[in-house]
Amino acid sequence: MMRERRLSPYELLGGTSTTTAGKLAARAWLDSLALTPPTHWYVEVMMSTGAALPTLAFDRDSETRFRLEVFSEEWGVYFCHRGAVSWIRVTDLPFVHGRDDFGLAPIMPPLKNVGRLVRAIETVHGLCFDRDRALVRSNVPHIESTLAPWIRAL
């Protein structure tokens, strides 16, 4: 005998939304830079402290890094310092992706105000991220020169 599956309230209303708060914030951020992205786009900004240039490969136990990740569907931040890590992603609401040793999830600002989070991290931990030597990875054409002043203002 086959049981009838009950529909959830969301399914009764026509399914789930394809637009999330994270997706809307990511698109608004990119629009503020006046850039035209491909359909599925990404921007990663990595900053380090001291003389070391940020690299894709690093030791989270001994190095300090801040990474902003903005994708067409969501955005998030990754911060590591002295072996502790916080990785927070924002789709509908901020959520912990693995670990949140620094307790960043409850204090995540809107993407447009992520500079406040960067400055708070610097103040609390006595750090200074090198914005002038940030590593940018993206599939959005011509983003490096447009993004440089934004990064310096973080």
Tab-separated table of N, CA and C in Angstrom:
chain	number	residue	atom	x	y	z
A	1	MET	N	0.842	-1.173	0.000
A	1	MET	CA	0.000	0.000	0.000
A	1	MET	C	0.894	1.246	0.000
A	2	MET	N	0.636	2.173	-0.869
A	2	MET	CA	1.443	3.386	-0.973
A	2	MET	C	0.840	4.487	-0.100
A	3	ARG	N	1.708	5.092	0.718
A	3	ARG	CA	1.260	6.201	1.572
A	3	ARG	C	1.264	7.492	0.776
A	4	GLU	N	0.293	8.308	1.036
A	4	GLU	CA	0.224	9.613	0.394
A	4	GLU	C	1.169	10.569	1.107
A	5	ARG	N	2.020	11.230	0.341
A	5	ARG	CA	2.957	12.184	0.933
A	5	ARG	C	2.257	13.513	1.126
A	6	ARG	N	2.411	14.062	2.328
A	6	ARG	CA	1.819	15.362	2.636
A	6	ARG	C	2.765	16.465	2.175
A	7	LEU	N	2.218	17.495	1.602
A	7	LEU	CA	3.017	18.633	1.156
A	7	LEU	C	3.279	19.572	2.321
A	8	SER	N	4.473	20.150	2.329
A	8	SER	CA	4.801	21.142	3.349
A	8	SER	C	4.073	22.441	3.026
A	9	PRO	N	3.949	23.342	4.007
A	9	PRO	CA	3.324	24.643	3.721
A	9	PRO	C	4.029	25.396	2.593
A	10	TYR	N	5.352	25.250	2.499
A	10	TYR	CA	6.090	25.930	1.436
A	10	TYR	C	5.752	25.349	0.064
A	11	GLU	N	5.618	24.030	0.007
A	11	GLU	CA	5.257	23.402	-1.261
A	11	GLU	C	3.844	23.792	-1.682
A	12	LEU	N	2.942	23.930	-0.706
A	12	LEU	CA	1.574	24.347	-1.011
A	12	LEU	C	1.535	25.750	-1.606
A	13	LEU	N	2.491	26.579	-1.225
A	13	LEU	CA	2.555	27.947	-1.744
A	13	LEU	C	3.286	28.038	-3.080
A	14	GLY	N	3.729	26.919	-3.586
A	14	GLY	CA	4.373	26.948	-4.898
A	14	GLY	C	5.851	26.638	-4.875
A	15	GLY	N	6.345	26.016	-3.824
A	15	GLY	CA	7.747	25.635	-3.781
A	15	GLY	C	8.588	26.600	-2.987
A	16	THR	N	9.878	26.512	-3.194
A	16	THR	CA	10.799	27.353	-2.443
A	16	THR	C	11.255	28.521	-3.304
A	17	SER	N	11.698	29.543	-2.666
A	17	SER	CA	12.178	30.728	-3.368
A	17	SER	C	13.567	30.473	-3.928
A	18	THR	N	13.822	31.018	-5.092
A	18	THR	CA	15.170	30.914	-5.664
A	18	THR	C	16.001	32.138	-5.304
A	19	THR	N	15.417	33.043	-4.546
A	19	THR	CA	16.121	34.249	-4.132
A	19	THR	C	16.267	34.251	-2.620
A	20	THR	N	17.495	34.284	-2.153
A	20	THR	CA	17.764	34.297	-0.717
A	20	THR	C	18.362	35.643	-0.330
A	21	ALA	N	18.393	35.893	0.958
A	21	ALA	CA	18.993	37.136	1.451
A	21	ALA	C	20.457	37.230	1.031
A	22	GLY	N	21.172	36.108	1.112
A	22	GLY	CA	22.580	36.104	0.714
A	22	GLY	C	22.766	36.403	-0.762
A	23	LYS	N	21.892	35.834	-1.581
A	23	LYS	CA	21.966	36.068	-3.026
A	23	LYS	C	21.658	37.528	-3.354
A	24	LEU	N	20.636	38.084	-2.714
A	24	LEU	CA	20.284	39.488	-2.943
A	24	LEU	C	21.409	40.424	-2.501
A	25	ALA	N	22.017	40.127	-1.345
A	25	ALA	CA	23.117	40.961	-0.846
A	25	ALA	C	24.319	40.887	-1.780
A	26	ALA	N	24.629	39.682	-2.257
A	26	ALA	CA	25.769	39.511	-3.158
A	26	ALA	C	25.555	40.300	-4.449
A	27	ARG	N	24.361	40.221	-4.999
A	27	ARG	CA	24.090	40.934	-6.252
A	27	ARG	C	24.109	42.450	-6.040
A	28	ALA	N	23.534	42.914	-4.924
A	28	ALA	CA	23.544	44.356	-4.629
A	28	ALA	C	24.978	44.863	-4.474
A	29	TRP	N	25.828	44.053	-3.832
A	29	TRP	CA	27.232	44.431	-3.653
A	29	TRP	C	27.918	44.568	-5.007
A	30	LEU	N	27.729	43.568	-5.869
A	30	LEU	CA	28.367	43.621	-7.185
A	30	LEU	C	27.809	44.780	-8.011
A	31	ASP	N	26.503	45.009	-7.933
A	31	ASP	CA	25.903	46.132	-8.658
A	31	ASP	C	26.482	47.467	-8.193
A	32	SER	N	26.806	47.570	-6.897
A	32	SER	CA	27.378	48.821	-6.378
A	32	SER	C	28.750	49.107	-6.988
A	33	LEU	N	29.397	48.075	-7.505
A	33	LEU	CA	30.695	48.235	-8.162
A	33	LEU	C	30.544	48.499	-9.661
A	34	ALA	N	29.295	48.473	-10.142
A	34	ALA	CA	28.976	48.753	-11.551
A	34	ALA	C	29.699	47.811	-12.510
A	35	LEU	N	29.686	46.523	-12.178
A	35	LEU	CA	30.316	45.519	-13.024
A	35	LEU	C	29.265	44.564	-13.576
A	36	THR	N	29.530	44.023	-14.745
A	36	THR	CA	28.626	43.060	-15.361
A	36	THR	C	29.246	41.673	-15.250
A	37	PRO	N	28.639	40.806	-14.450
A	37	PRO	CA	29.225	39.487	-14.221
A	37	PRO	C	28.682	38.432	-15.181
A	38	PRO	N	29.372	37.292	-15.261
A	38	PRO	CA	28.775	36.141	-15.927
A	38	PRO	C	27.618	35.616	-15.065
A	39	THR	N	26.888	34.650	-15.556
A	39	THR	CA	25.729	34.129	-14.820
A	39	THR	C	26.118	33.613	-13.444
A	40	HIS	N	27.091	32.748	-13.384
A	40	HIS	CA	27.577	32.220	-12.100
A	40	HIS	C	28.936	32.851	-11.838
A	41	TRP	N	28.976	33.803	-10.936
A	41	TRP	CA	30.185	34.574	-10.702
A	41	TRP	C	30.672	34.377	-9.272
A	42	TYR	N	31.931	34.743	-9.071
A	42	TYR	CA	32.512	34.701	-7.726
A	42	TYR	C	33.591	35.765	-7.606
A	43	VAL	N	33.783	36.208	-6.375
A	43	VAL	CA	34.861	37.139	-6.042
A	43	VAL	C	35.408	36.696	-4.696
A	44	GLU	N	36.711	36.515	-4.604
A	44	GLU	CA	37.365	36.183	-3.339
A	44	GLU	C	38.432	37.236	-3.072
A	45	VAL	N	38.420	37.770	-1.856
A	45	VAL	CA	39.416	38.751	-1.437
A	45	VAL	C	40.120	38.177	-0.219
A	46	MET	N	41.433	37.964	-0.322
A	46	MET	CA	42.211	37.391	0.768
A	46	MET	C	43.233	38.399	1.259
A	47	MET	N	43.259	38.592	2.566
A	47	MET	CA	44.218	39.528	3.164
A	47	MET	C	45.005	38.817	4.252
A	48	SER	N	46.261	39.218	4.380
A	48	SER	CA	47.117	38.688	5.437
A	48	SER	C	47.697	39.860	6.224
A	49	THR	N	48.475	39.518	7.224
A	49	THR	CA	49.133	40.535	8.045
A	49	THR	C	50.641	40.421	7.848
A	50	GLY	N	51.365	41.439	8.221
A	50	GLY	CA	52.824	41.376	8.159
A	50	GLY	C	53.346	41.393	6.741
A	51	ALA	N	54.539	40.844	6.577
A	51	ALA	CA	55.234	40.898	5.292
A	51	ALA	C	54.769	39.837	4.306
A	52	ALA	N	54.068	38.830	4.787
A	52	ALA	CA	53.676	37.725	3.914
A	52	ALA	C	52.523	38.124	3.000
A	53	LEU	N	52.706	37.890	1.711
A	53	LEU	CA	51.610	38.090	0.771
A	53	LEU	C	50.594	36.970	0.972
A	54	PRO	N	49.310	37.254	0.824
A	54	PRO	CA	48.334	36.173	0.949
A	54	PRO	C	48.491	35.184	-0.200
A	55	THR	N	48.347	33.936	0.109
A	55	THR	CA	48.438	32.878	-0.890
A	55	THR	C	47.245	31.953	-0.723
A	56	LEU	N	46.998	31.148	-1.740
A	56	LEU	CA	45.886	30.205	-1.656
A	56	LEU	C	46.172	29.106	-0.645
A	57	ALA	N	47.418	28.671	-0.591
A	57	ALA	CA	47.814	27.642	0.372
A	57	ALA	C	48.489	28.322	1.559
A	58	PHE	N	48.032	27.984	2.752
A	58	PHE	CA	48.628	28.559	3.957
A	58	PHE	C	48.342	27.642	5.133
A	59	ASP	N	49.060	27.881	6.224
A	59	ASP	CA	48.909	27.087	7.439
A	59	ASP	C	48.020	27.847	8.414
A	60	ARG	N	46.797	27.387	8.581
A	60	ARG	CA	45.863	28.107	9.457
A	60	ARG	C	46.278	28.055	10.918
A	61	ASP	N	47.174	27.141	11.266
A	61	ASP	CA	47.637	27.049	12.653
A	61	ASP	C	48.691	28.098	12.987
A	62	SER	N	49.393	28.606	11.974
A	62	SER	CA	50.460	29.569	12.263
A	62	SER	C	50.301	30.903	11.532
A	63	GLU	N	49.379	30.996	10.593
A	63	GLU	CA	49.224	32.231	9.827
A	63	GLU	C	47.876	32.883	10.115
A	64	THR	N	47.802	34.165	9.829
A	64	THR	CA	46.570	34.932	10.012
A	64	THR	C	46.045	35.334	8.644
A	65	ARG	N	44.772	35.044	8.402
A	65	ARG	CA	44.144	35.364	7.123
A	65	ARG	C	42.706	35.824	7.345
A	66	PHE	N	42.278	36.733	6.486
A	66	PHE	CA	40.862	37.083	6.386
A	66	PHE	C	40.489	36.921	4.921
A	67	ARG	N	39.412	36.200	4.678
A	67	ARG	CA	38.964	35.977	3.298
A	67	ARG	C	37.477	36.316	3.195
A	68	LEU	N	37.159	37.164	2.257
A	68	LEU	CA	35.773	37.461	1.922
A	68	LEU	C	35.453	36.693	0.652
A	69	GLU	N	34.367	35.948	0.677
A	69	GLU	CA	33.935	35.175	-0.483
A	69	GLU	C	32.546	35.663	-0.873
A	70	VAL	N	32.394	36.108	-2.101
A	70	VAL	CA	31.085	36.541	-2.585
A	70	VAL	C	30.797	35.758	-3.864
A	71	PHE	N	29.705	35.029	-3.842
A	71	PHE	CA	29.287	34.215	-4.981
A	71	PHE	C	27.918	34.698	-5.453
A	72	SER	N	27.521	34.301	-6.633
A	72	SER	CA	26.221	34.727	-7.144
A	72	SER	C	25.074	34.232	-6.266
A	73	GLU	N	25.300	33.194	-5.459
A	73	GLU	CA	24.238	32.620	-4.636
A	73	GLU	C	24.340	32.957	-3.150
A	74	GLU	N	25.503	33.382	-2.679
A	74	GLU	CA	25.718	33.591	-1.246
A	74	GLU	C	27.006	34.373	-1.034
A	75	TRP	N	27.315	34.652	0.227
A	75	TRP	CA	28.586	35.286	0.572
A	75	TRP	C	29.012	34.785	1.947
A	76	GLY	N	30.284	35.024	2.289
A	76	GLY	CA	30.760	34.598	3.594
A	76	GLY	C	32.150	35.121	3.890
A	77	VAL	N	32.589	34.847	5.113
A	77	VAL	CA	33.928	35.240	5.544
A	77	VAL	C	34.618	34.057	6.205
A	78	TYR	N	35.936	34.063	6.095
A	78	TYR	CA	36.786	33.064	6.741
A	78	TYR	C	37.887	33.843	7.447
A	79	PHE	N	38.106	33.550	8.725
A	79	PHE	CA	39.159	34.217	9.491
A	79	PHE	C	39.894	33.169	10.303
A	80	CYS	N	41.231	33.153	10.186
A	80	CYS	CA	42.034	32.266	11.026
A	80	CYS	C	43.156	33.076	11.663
A	81	HIS	N	43.469	32.707	12.919
A	81	HIS	CA	44.502	33.409	13.681
A	81	HIS	C	44.895	32.523	14.857
A	82	ARG	N	46.202	32.263	14.985
A	82	ARG	CA	46.733	31.466	16.094
A	82	ARG	C	46.033	30.112	16.263
A	83	GLY	N	45.745	29.469	15.147
A	83	GLY	CA	45.163	28.132	15.185
A	83	GLY	C	43.658	28.085	15.354
A	84	ALA	N	43.030	29.206	15.563
A	84	ALA	CA	41.570	29.250	15.680
A	84	ALA	C	40.986	29.697	14.337
A	85	VAL	N	39.757	29.248	14.059
A	85	VAL	CA	39.131	29.505	12.762
A	85	VAL	C	37.659	29.846	12.941
A	86	SER	N	37.194	30.801	12.169
A	86	SER	CA	35.758	31.046	12.007
A	86	SER	C	35.474	31.109	10.513
A	87	TRP	N	34.491	30.339	10.078
A	87	TRP	CA	34.068	30.355	8.685
A	87	TRP	C	32.556	30.485	8.692
A	88	ILE	N	32.073	31.636	8.274
A	88	ILE	CA	30.653	31.940	8.305
A	88	ILE	C	30.170	32.185	6.879
A	89	ARG	N	29.060	31.551	6.535
A	89	ARG	CA	28.450	31.756	5.225
A	89	ARG	C	27.057	32.342	5.414
A	90	VAL	N	26.619	33.104	4.437
A	90	VAL	CA	25.297	33.722	4.501
A	90	VAL	C	24.516	33.341	3.246
A	91	THR	N	23.485	32.549	3.462
A	91	THR	CA	22.528	32.247	2.396
A	91	THR	C	21.239	32.961	2.791
A	92	ASP	N	20.417	32.317	3.601
A	92	ASP	CA	19.245	33.000	4.176
A	92	ASP	C	19.671	33.784	5.406
A	93	LEU	N	20.354	33.092	6.307
A	93	LEU	CA	20.867	33.672	7.548
A	93	LEU	C	22.323	33.261	7.692
A	94	PRO	N	23.112	33.998	8.476
A	94	PRO	CA	24.493	33.561	8.711
A	94	PRO	C	24.510	32.197	9.402
A	95	PHE	N	25.395	31.317	8.942
A	95	PHE	CA	25.551	30.023	9.605
A	95	PHE	C	27.017	29.624	9.613
A	96	VAL	N	27.356	28.799	10.583
A	96	VAL	CA	28.735	28.340	10.762
A	96	VAL	C	29.021	27.232	9.755
A	97	HIS	N	30.095	27.387	9.013
A	97	HIS	CA	30.545	26.366	8.068
A	97	HIS	C	31.774	25.697	8.682
A	98	GLY	N	31.553	24.710	9.502
A	98	GLY	CA	32.662	24.016	10.167
A	98	GLY	C	32.900	24.503	11.576
A	99	ARG	N	33.535	25.667	11.711
A	99	ARG	CA	33.904	26.176	13.043
A	99	ARG	C	33.636	27.672	13.148
A	100	ASP	N	33.411	28.103	14.385
A	100	ASP	CA	33.291	29.535	14.674
A	100	ASP	C	33.965	29.818	16.007
A	101	ASP	N	35.279	29.619	16.040
A	101	ASP	CA	36.047	29.802	17.272
A	101	ASP	C	36.012	31.240	17.779
A	102	PHE	N	35.794	32.204	16.898
A	102	PHE	CA	35.806	33.614	17.292
A	102	PHE	C	34.409	34.176	17.552
A	103	GLY	N	33.380	33.362	17.402
A	103	GLY	CA	32.015	33.816	17.670
A	103	GLY	C	31.531	34.889	16.709
A	104	LEU	N	31.854	34.745	15.430
A	104	LEU	CA	31.469	35.760	14.452
A	104	LEU	C	30.027	35.629	13.963
A	105	ALA	N	29.471	34.430	13.977
A	105	ALA	CA	28.123	34.230	13.409
A	105	ALA	C	27.084	35.189	13.974
A	106	PRO	N	27.012	35.363	15.303
A	106	PRO	CA	25.962	36.251	15.818
A	106	PRO	C	26.195	37.739	15.544
A	107	ILE	N	27.398	38.101	15.121
A	107	ILE	CA	27.681	39.526	14.900
A	107	ILE	C	27.927	39.854	13.427
A	108	MET	N	27.579	38.930	12.535
A	108	MET	CA	27.802	39.175	11.107
A	108	MET	C	26.989	40.374	10.640
A	109	PRO	N	27.662	41.373	10.063
A	109	PRO	CA	26.941	42.533	9.533
A	109	PRO	C	26.397	42.216	8.140
A	110	PRO	N	25.595	43.103	7.584
A	110	PRO	CA	25.245	42.955	6.169
A	110	PRO	C	26.521	43.052	5.323
A	111	LEU	N	26.504	42.457	4.156
A	111	LEU	CA	27.679	42.467	3.281
A	111	LEU	C	28.172	43.888	3.011
A	112	LYS	N	27.272	44.815	2.814
A	112	LYS	CA	27.691	46.189	2.521
A	112	LYS	C	28.467	46.818	3.674
A	113	ASN	N	28.367	46.232	4.876
A	113	ASN	CA	29.080	46.746	6.052
A	113	ASN	C	30.167	45.795	6.549
A	114	VAL	N	30.655	44.908	5.695
A	114	VAL	CA	31.635	43.915	6.137
A	114	VAL	C	32.932	44.568	6.616
A	115	GLY	N	33.207	45.776	6.175
A	115	GLY	CA	34.391	46.496	6.654
A	115	GLY	C	34.371	46.698	8.159
A	116	ARG	N	33.186	46.871	8.728
A	116	ARG	CA	33.073	47.005	10.190
A	116	ARG	C	33.558	45.742	10.889
A	117	LEU	N	33.225	44.592	10.308
A	117	LEU	CA	33.680	43.326	10.886
A	117	LEU	C	35.194	43.217	10.789
A	118	VAL	N	35.752	43.563	9.641
A	118	VAL	CA	37.211	43.508	9.460
A	118	VAL	C	37.895	44.395	10.500
A	119	ARG	N	37.417	45.614	10.670
A	119	ARG	CA	38.031	46.539	11.635
A	119	ARG	C	37.853	46.054	13.070
A	120	ALA	N	36.721	45.445	13.376
A	120	ALA	CA	36.509	44.905	14.726
A	120	ALA	C	37.480	43.764	15.003
A	121	ILE	N	37.672	42.884	14.026
A	121	ILE	CA	38.633	41.784	14.177
A	121	ILE	C	40.032	42.354	14.405
A	122	GLU	N	40.413	43.350	13.630
A	122	GLU	CA	41.735	43.966	13.789
A	122	GLU	C	41.892	44.568	15.184
A	123	THR	N	40.879	45.245	15.664
A	123	THR	CA	40.946	45.884	16.981
A	123	THR	C	41.033	44.856	18.097
A	124	VAL	N	40.148	43.884	18.074
A	124	VAL	CA	40.094	42.875	19.143
A	124	VAL	C	41.381	42.062	19.213
A	125	HIS	N	41.970	41.744	18.065
A	125	HIS	CA	43.141	40.856	18.033
A	125	HIS	C	44.457	41.598	17.798
A	126	GLY	N	44.428	42.919	17.757
A	126	GLY	CA	45.654	43.693	17.558
A	126	GLY	C	46.304	43.435	16.211
A	127	LEU	N	45.504	43.333	15.158
A	127	LEU	CA	45.997	43.008	13.822
A	127	LEU	C	45.862	44.197	12.883
A	128	CYS	N	46.553	44.095	11.755
A	128	CYS	CA	46.387	45.077	10.687
A	128	CYS	C	46.501	44.324	9.359
A	129	PHE	N	45.372	44.103	8.705
A	129	PHE	CA	45.394	43.410	7.419
A	129	PHE	C	45.922	44.349	6.344
A	130	ASP	N	46.762	43.822	5.479
A	130	ASP	CA	47.379	44.607	4.412
A	130	ASP	C	46.427	44.671	3.219
A	131	ARG	N	45.635	45.728	3.177
A	131	ARG	CA	44.640	45.887	2.124
A	131	ARG	C	45.276	46.159	0.759
A	132	ASP	N	46.442	46.803	0.747
A	132	ASP	CA	47.102	47.135	-0.520
A	132	ASP	C	47.647	45.907	-1.240
A	133	ARG	N	47.879	44.834	-0.497
A	133	ARG	CA	48.426	43.621	-1.121
A	133	ARG	C	47.437	42.462	-1.056
A	134	ALA	N	46.163	42.778	-1.027
A	134	ALA	CA	45.141	41.734	-1.000
A	134	ALA	C	45.187	40.928	-2.296
A	135	LEU	N	44.921	39.656	-2.173
A	135	LEU	CA	44.843	38.773	-3.331
A	135	LEU	C	43.378	38.683	-3.745
A	136	VAL	N	43.101	38.979	-5.008
A	136	VAL	CA	41.737	38.920	-5.529
A	136	VAL	C	41.667	37.821	-6.580
A	137	ARG	N	40.674	36.958	-6.423
A	137	ARG	CA	40.389	35.924	-7.432
A	137	ARG	C	38.935	36.093	-7.843
A	138	SER	N	38.690	36.049	-9.148
A	138	SER	CA	37.326	36.262	-9.614
A	138	SER	C	37.191	35.854	-11.072
A	139	ASN	N	35.963	35.586	-11.468
A	139	ASN	CA	35.680	35.382	-12.888
A	139	ASN	C	34.904	36.573	-13.466
A	140	VAL	N	34.831	37.665	-12.704
A	140	VAL	CA	34.187	38.894	-13.177
A	140	VAL	C	35.243	39.726	-13.904
A	141	PRO	N	35.011	40.049	-15.165
A	141	PRO	CA	36.015	40.800	-15.923
A	141	PRO	C	36.318	42.172	-15.312
A	142	HIS	N	37.590	42.533	-15.303
A	142	HIS	CA	38.068	43.872	-14.913
A	142	HIS	C	37.771	44.234	-13.460
A	143	ILE	N	37.647	43.262	-12.594
A	143	ILE	CA	37.251	43.581	-11.220
A	143	ILE	C	38.400	44.122	-10.376
A	144	GLU	N	39.640	43.729	-10.661
A	144	GLU	CA	40.753	44.097	-9.788
A	144	GLU	C	40.873	45.605	-9.595
A	145	SER	N	40.862	46.367	-10.684
A	145	SER	CA	41.029	47.820	-10.555
A	145	SER	C	39.811	48.469	-9.908
A	146	THR	N	38.637	47.948	-10.160
A	146	THR	CA	37.419	48.484	-9.551
A	146	THR	C	37.357	48.155	-8.070
A	147	LEU	N	37.823	46.978	-7.715
A	147	LEU	CA	37.722	46.502	-6.335
A	147	LEU	C	38.794	47.094	-5.420
A	148	ALA	N	39.927	47.506	-5.958
A	148	ALA	CA	41.038	47.998	-5.129
A	148	ALA	C	40.629	49.122	-4.176
A	149	PRO	N	39.929	50.170	-4.620
A	149	PRO	CA	39.528	51.221	-3.669
A	149	PRO	C	38.553	50.708	-2.609
A	150	TRP	N	37.691	49.784	-2.994
A	150	TRP	CA	36.743	49.200	-2.038
A	150	TRP	C	37.501	48.434	-0.957
A	151	ILE	N	38.512	47.658	-1.356
A	151	ILE	CA	39.305	46.890	-0.389
A	151	ILE	C	40.044	47.836	0.551
A	152	ARG	N	40.645	48.886	0.019
A	152	ARG	CA	41.363	49.840	0.870
A	152	ARG	C	40.445	50.492	1.898
A	153	ALA	N	39.166	50.632	1.572
A	153	ALA	CA	38.209	51.266	2.488
A	153	ALA	C	37.671	50.312	3.552
A	154	LEU	N	37.989	49.035	3.443
A	154	LEU	CA	37.490	48.072	4.439
A	154	LEU	C	37.961	48.441	5.830
